[in-house]
CSV table of C-alpha atoms in Angstrom, one decimal:
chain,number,residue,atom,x,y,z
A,694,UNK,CA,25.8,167.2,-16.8
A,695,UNK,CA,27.1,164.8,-14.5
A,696,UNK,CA,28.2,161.5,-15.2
A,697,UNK,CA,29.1,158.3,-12.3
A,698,UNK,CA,32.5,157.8,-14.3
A,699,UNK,CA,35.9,158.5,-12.7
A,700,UNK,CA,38.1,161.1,-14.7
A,701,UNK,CA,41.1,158.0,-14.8
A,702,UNK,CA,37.9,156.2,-17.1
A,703,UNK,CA,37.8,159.3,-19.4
A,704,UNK,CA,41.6,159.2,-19.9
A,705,UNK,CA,41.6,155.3,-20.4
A,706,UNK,CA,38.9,155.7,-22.9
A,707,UNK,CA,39.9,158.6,-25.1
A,708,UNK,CA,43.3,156.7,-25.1
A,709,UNK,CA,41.6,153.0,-26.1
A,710,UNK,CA,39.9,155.3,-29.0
A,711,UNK,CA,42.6,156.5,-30.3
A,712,UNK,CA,45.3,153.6,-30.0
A,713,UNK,CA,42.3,151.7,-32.1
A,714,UNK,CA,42.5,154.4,-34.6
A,715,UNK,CA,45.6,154.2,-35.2
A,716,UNK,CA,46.0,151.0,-34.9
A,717,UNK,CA,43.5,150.5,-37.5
A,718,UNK,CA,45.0,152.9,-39.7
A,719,UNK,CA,48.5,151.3,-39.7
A,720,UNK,CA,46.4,148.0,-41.3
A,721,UNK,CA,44.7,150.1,-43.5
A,722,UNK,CA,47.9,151.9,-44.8
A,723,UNK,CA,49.9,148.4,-45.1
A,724,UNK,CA,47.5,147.2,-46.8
A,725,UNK,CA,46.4,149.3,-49.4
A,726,UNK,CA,43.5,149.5,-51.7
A,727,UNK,CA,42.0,145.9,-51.5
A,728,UNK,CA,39.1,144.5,-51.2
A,729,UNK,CA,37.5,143.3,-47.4
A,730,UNK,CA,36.5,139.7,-47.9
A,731,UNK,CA,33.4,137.9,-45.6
A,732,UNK,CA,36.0,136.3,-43.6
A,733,UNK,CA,38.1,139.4,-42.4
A,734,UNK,CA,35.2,141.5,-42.1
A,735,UNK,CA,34.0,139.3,-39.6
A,736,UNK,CA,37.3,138.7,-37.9
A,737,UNK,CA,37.5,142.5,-37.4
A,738,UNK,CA,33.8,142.7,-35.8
A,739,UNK,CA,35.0,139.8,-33.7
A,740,UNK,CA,37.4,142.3,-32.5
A,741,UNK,CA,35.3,145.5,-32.0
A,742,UNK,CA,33.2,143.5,-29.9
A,743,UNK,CA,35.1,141.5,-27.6
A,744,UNK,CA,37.0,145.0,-27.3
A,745,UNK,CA,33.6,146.5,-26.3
A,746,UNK,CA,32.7,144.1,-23.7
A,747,UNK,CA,36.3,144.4,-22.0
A,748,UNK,CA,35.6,148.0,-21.5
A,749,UNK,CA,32.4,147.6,-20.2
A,750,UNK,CA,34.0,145.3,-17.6
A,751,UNK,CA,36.4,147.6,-16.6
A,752,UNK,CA,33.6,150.4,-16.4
A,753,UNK,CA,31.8,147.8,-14.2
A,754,UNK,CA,35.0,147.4,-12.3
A,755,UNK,CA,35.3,151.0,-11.7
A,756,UNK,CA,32.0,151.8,-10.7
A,757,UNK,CA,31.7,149.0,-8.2
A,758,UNK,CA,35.2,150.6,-6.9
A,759,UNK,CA,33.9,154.3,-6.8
A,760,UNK,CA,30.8,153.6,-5.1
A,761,UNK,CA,31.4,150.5,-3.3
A,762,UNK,CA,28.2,149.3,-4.4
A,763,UNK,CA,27.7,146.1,-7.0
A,764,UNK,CA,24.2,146.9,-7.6
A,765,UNK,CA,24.9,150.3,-9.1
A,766,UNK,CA,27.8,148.4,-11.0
A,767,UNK,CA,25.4,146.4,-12.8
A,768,UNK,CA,22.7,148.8,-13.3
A,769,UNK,CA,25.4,151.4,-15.3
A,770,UNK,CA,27.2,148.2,-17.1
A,771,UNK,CA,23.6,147.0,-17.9
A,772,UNK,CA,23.0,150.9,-19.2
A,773,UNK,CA,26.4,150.7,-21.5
A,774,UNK,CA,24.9,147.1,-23.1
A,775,UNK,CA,21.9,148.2,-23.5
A,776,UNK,CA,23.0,151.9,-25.6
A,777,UNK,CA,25.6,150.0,-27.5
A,778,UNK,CA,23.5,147.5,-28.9
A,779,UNK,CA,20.7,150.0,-29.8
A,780,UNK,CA,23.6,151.9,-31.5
A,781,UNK,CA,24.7,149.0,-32.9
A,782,UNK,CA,20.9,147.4,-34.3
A,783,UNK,CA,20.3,151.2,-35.5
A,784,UNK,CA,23.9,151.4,-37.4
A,785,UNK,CA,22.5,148.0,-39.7
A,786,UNK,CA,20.1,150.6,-41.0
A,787,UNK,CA,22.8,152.5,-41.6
A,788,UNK,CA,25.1,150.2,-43.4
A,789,UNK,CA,22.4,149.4,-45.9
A,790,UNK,CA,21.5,153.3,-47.3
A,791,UNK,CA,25.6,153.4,-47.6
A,792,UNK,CA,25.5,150.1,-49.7
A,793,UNK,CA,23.0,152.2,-51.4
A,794,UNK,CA,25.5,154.8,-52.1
A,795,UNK,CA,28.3,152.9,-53.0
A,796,UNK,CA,25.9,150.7,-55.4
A,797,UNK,CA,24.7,153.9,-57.2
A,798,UNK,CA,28.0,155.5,-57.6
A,799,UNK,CA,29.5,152.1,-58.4
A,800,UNK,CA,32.3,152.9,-55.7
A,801,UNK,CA,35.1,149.7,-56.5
A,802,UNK,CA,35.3,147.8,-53.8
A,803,UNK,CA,38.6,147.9,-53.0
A,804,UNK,CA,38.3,152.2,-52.4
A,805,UNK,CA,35.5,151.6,-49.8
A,806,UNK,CA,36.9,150.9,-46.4
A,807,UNK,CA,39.0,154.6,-46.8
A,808,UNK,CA,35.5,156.3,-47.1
A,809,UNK,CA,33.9,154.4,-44.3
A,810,UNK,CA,37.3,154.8,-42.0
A,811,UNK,CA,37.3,158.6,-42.9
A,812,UNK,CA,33.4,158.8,-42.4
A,813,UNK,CA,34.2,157.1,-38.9
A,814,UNK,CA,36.3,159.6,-37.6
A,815,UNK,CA,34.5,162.0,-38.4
A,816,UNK,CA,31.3,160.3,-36.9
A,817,UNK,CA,33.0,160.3,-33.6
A,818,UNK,CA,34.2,163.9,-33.8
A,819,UNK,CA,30.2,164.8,-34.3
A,820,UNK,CA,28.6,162.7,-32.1
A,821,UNK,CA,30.7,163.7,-29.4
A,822,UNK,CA,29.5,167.0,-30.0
A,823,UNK,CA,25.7,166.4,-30.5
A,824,UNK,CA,26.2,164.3,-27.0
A,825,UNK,CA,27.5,166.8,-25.1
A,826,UNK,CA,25.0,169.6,-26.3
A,827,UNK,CA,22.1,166.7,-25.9
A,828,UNK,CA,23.3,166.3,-22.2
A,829,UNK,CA,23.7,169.8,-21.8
A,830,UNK,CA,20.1,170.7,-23.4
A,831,UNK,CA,18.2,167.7,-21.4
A,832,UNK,CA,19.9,168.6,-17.9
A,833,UNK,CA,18.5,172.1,-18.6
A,834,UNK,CA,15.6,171.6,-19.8
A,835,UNK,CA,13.4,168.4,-18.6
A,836,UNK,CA,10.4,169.2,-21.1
A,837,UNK,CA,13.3,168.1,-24.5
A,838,UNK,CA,12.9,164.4,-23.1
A,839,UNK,CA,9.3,164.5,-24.6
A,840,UNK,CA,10.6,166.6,-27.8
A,841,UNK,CA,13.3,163.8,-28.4
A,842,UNK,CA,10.8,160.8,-27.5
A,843,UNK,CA,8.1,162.1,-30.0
A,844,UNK,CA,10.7,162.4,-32.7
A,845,UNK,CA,11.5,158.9,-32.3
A,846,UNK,CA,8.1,157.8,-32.4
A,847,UNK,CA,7.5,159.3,-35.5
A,848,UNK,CA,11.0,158.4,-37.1
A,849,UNK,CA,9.6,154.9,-36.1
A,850,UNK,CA,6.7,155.3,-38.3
A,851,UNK,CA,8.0,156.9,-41.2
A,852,UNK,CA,11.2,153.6,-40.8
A,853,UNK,CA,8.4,150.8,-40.6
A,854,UNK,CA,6.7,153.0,-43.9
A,855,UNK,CA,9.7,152.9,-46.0
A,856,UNK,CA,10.4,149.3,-45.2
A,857,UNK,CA,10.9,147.3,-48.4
A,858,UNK,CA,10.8,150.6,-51.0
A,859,UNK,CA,13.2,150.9,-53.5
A,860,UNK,CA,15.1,154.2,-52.0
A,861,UNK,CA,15.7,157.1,-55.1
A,862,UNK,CA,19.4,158.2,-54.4
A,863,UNK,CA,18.4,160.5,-58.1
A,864,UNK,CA,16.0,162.7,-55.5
A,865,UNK,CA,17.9,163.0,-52.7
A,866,UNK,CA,18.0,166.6,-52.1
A,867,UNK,CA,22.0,166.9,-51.1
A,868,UNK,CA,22.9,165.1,-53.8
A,869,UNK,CA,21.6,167.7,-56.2
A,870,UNK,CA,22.7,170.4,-54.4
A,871,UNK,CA,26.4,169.2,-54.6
A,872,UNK,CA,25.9,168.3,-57.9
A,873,UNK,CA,25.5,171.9,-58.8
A,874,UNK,CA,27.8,173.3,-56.3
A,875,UNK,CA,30.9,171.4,-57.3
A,876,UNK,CA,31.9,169.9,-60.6
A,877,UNK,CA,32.7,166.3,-60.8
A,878,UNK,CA,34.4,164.1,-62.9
A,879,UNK,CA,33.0,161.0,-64.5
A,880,UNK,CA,36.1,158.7,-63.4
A,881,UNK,CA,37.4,158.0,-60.3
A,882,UNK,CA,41.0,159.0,-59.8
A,883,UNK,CA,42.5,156.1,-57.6
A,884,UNK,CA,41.6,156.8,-53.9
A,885,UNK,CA,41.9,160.7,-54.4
A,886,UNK,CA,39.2,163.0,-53.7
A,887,UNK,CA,40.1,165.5,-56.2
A,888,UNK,CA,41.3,165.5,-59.7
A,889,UNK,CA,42.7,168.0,-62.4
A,890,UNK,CA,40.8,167.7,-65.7
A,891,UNK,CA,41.2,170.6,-68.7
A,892,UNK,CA,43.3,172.2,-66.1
A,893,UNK,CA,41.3,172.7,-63.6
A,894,UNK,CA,40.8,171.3,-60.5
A,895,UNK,CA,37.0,169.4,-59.0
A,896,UNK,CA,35.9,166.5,-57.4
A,897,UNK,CA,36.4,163.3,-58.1
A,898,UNK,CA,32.9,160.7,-56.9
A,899,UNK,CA,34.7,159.6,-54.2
A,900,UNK,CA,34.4,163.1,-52.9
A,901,UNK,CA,30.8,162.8,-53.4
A,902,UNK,CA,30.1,159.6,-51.7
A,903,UNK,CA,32.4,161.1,-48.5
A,904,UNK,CA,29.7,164.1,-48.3
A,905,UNK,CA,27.0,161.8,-48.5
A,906,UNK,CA,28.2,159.2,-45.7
A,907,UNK,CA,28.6,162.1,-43.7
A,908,UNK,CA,25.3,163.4,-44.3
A,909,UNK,CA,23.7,160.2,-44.0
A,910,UNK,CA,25.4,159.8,-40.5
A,911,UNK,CA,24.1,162.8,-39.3
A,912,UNK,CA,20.6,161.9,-39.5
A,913,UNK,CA,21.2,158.7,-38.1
A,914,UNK,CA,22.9,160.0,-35.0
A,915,UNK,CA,19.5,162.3,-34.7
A,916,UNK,CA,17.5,159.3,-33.9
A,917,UNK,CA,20.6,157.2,-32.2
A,918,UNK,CA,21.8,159.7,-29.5
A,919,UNK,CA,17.9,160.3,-27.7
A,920,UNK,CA,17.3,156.8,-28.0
A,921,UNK,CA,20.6,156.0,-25.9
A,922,UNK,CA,19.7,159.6,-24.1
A,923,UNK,CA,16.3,157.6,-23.1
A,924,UNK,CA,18.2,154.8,-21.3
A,925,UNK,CA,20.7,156.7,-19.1
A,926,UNK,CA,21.6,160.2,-18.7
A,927,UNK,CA,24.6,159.7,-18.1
A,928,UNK,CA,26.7,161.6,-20.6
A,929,UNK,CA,29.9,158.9,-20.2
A,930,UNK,CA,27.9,155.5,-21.2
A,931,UNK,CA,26.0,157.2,-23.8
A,932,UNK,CA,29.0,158.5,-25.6
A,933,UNK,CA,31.1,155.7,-24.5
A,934,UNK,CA,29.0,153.4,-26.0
A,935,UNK,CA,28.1,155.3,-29.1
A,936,UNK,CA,31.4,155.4,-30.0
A,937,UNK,CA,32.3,151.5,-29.6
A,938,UNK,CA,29.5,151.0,-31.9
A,939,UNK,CA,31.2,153.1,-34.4
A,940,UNK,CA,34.2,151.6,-34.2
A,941,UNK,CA,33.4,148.8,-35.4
A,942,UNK,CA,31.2,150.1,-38.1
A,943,UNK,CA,33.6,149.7,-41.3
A,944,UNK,CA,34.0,145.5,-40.9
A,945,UNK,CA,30.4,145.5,-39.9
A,946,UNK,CA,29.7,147.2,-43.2
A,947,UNK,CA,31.7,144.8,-45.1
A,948,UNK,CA,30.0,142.0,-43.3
A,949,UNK,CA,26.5,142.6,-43.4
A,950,UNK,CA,27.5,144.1,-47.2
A,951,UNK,CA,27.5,140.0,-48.0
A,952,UNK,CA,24.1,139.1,-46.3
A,953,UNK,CA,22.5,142.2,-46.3
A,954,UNK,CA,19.7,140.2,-48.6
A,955,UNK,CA,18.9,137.7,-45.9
A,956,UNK,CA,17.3,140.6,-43.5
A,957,UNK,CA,14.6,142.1,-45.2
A,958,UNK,CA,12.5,142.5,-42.5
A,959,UNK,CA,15.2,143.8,-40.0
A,960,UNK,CA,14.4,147.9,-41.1
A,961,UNK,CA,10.6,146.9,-39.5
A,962,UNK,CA,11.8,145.5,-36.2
A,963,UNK,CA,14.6,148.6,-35.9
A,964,UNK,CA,11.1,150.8,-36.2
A,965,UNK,CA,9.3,148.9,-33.3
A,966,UNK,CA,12.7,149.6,-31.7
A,967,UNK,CA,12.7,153.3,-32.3
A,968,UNK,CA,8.7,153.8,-31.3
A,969,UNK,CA,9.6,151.8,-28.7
A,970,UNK,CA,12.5,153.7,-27.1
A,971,UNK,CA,10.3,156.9,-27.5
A,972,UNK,CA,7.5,155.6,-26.0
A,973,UNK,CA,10.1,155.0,-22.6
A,974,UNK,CA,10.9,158.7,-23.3
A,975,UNK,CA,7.3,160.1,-23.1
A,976,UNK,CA,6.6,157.8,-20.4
A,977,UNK,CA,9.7,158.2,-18.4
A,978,UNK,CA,7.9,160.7,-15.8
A,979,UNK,CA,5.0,158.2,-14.8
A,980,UNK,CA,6.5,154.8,-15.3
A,981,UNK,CA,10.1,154.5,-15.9
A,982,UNK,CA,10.7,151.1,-17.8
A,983,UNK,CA,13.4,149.2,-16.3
A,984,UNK,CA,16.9,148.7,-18.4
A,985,UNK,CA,16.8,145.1,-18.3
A,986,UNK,CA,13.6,145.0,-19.4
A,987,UNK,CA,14.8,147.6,-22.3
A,988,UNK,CA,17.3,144.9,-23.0
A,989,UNK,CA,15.2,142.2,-23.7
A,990,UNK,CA,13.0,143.8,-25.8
A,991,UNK,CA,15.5,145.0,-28.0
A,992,UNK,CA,17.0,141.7,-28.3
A,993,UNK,CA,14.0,140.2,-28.6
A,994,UNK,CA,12.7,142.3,-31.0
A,995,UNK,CA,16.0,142.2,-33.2
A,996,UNK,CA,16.0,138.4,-32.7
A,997,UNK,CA,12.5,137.5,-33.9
A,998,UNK,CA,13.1,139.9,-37.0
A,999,UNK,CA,16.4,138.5,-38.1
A,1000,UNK,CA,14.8,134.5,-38.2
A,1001,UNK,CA,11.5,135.4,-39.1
A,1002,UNK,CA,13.7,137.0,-42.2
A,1003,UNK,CA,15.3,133.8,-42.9
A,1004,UNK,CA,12.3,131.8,-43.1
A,1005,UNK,CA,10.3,134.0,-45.3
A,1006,UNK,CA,11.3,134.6,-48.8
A,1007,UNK,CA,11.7,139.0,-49.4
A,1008,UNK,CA,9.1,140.8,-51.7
A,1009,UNK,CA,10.4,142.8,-54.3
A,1010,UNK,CA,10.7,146.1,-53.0
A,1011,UNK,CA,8.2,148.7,-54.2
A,1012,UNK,CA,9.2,151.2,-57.0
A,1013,UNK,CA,8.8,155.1,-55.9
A,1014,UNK,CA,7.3,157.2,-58.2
């Protein structure tokens, strides 16, 4: 794996990741258990963002110094833009199966932003991971390229196919297996994720909705990672910018919790985005589609699904079973 990134970049960003972490876990410690209103949430992304696109200037910045050249500056900046908002568009569909979860095991409100901040952490541990065996598994073999970009094209599929269906939580297969693994209580116990009842000692649901984030994350990062992967192979801007996507994943959450209504139609425009990127996968050995052009579509793609949600009124979602 090689990646165009100085090791001073490295250092700077493990150390911008983890002064946010803590940072972020200082506020969530002062504040306690309380509920993440429209107008914080959004103050927070507001944050992640602007703190996104600072780094990517200072990757541009230290590209263009490395190499002396500008137009391989903008290319790998263009690269980082272009994974982190494809990380970004494919984390909505993310944020709506855990409002799932939290719906179905009516998670109080004011107990949710320790589950996503825990399920973050422990997102970025994995994915850094899964990226460095991905980069290690593509610079080896060529031939996973068109593994990865089939994948996508069918996860596409099956995404635009379950667009608008009721999703069964009661049938999801890790669910029951926990279920009968561990013993649960009915009642949550504060934020704790174990409880003592007849004197013994199980899980409490909030234990339950941590395995299931976690889970649910997983899969996620199976289509997210190629799709970035299919952009640059670089292992720096695809980690780099997975991991600024997920920083700012809780106050997204929260935010998008509040209009989540509003964008029915968004889960069919992230599949056009997914068959799309897999399509620039398979095709990458006779015609490799240029970034900016990668750019647009996704913008354009996510742009036309988000107003053509507004103007149309949302079906009622179709019953399984």
């Amino acid at each position: 794996m090689q990646t165009i990134a100085p090791l001073w970049l490295w250092a700077t960003f493990v150390a911008i990741v983890l002064v946010s972490l803590f940072v972020d876990f200082v506020v969530l410690k002062k504040q306690g258990a309380h509920e993440i209103g429209v107008k914080e949430a959004l103050n927070w992304s507001i944050v992640w963002v602007a703190l996104s696109f600072l780094f990517n200037g200072l990757f541009w910045w230290a590209i263009k110094d490395t190499t002396g050249s500008t137009e391989i500056a903008n290319t790998k900046s263009l690269e980082f833009l272009t994974g982190y908002l494809i990380e970004k568009s494919l984390a909505v569909d993310n944020i709506f199966v855990f409002l799932m979860i939290f719906t179905y095991f009516a998670v109080p409100a004011h107990y949710q932003k320790r589950v996503l901040m825990i399920g973050i952490i422990g997102a970025i541990v994995l994915r850094t991971v899964m990226i460095l065996v991905g980069g290690w598994l593509l610079a080896q073999f060529h031939w996973i390229l068109y593994v990865f970009g089939a994948f996508l094209i069918l996860t596409g599929v099956k995404m635009w196919w379950a667009a608008g269906k009721e999703p069964d939580l009661d049938s999801n297969p890790a669910l029951k297996l926990l279920r009968k693994v561990l013993p649960v209580s009915k009642n949550y116990d504060g934020e704790k994720f174990w409880t003592v009842e007849n004197g013994k000692k199980i899980a409490t649901p909030l234990f339950m909705v941590i395995c299931l984030v976690a889970l649910t994350d997983v899969i996620f990062a199976v289509d997210s990672i190629p799709a970035i992967f299919a952009i640059t192979s670089d292992p720096f801007i695809v980690l780099t910018s997975n991991v600024f996507a997920i920083l700012g994943l809780r106050a997204m959450y929260f935010l998008l919790a509040a209009i989540a209504s509003k964008f029915h139609l968004l889960n069919y425009g992230l599949a056009i985005i997914l068959m799309f990127i897999g399509t620039k996968m398979c095709l990458i050995d006779i015609y490799k589609i240029p970034v900016g052009i990668s750019l647009g579509v996704v913008v354009g793609i996510l742009a036309a699904t988000m107003v053509l949600s507004v103007r149309t009124a949302p079906k009622e979602p179709e019953t399984k079973g």
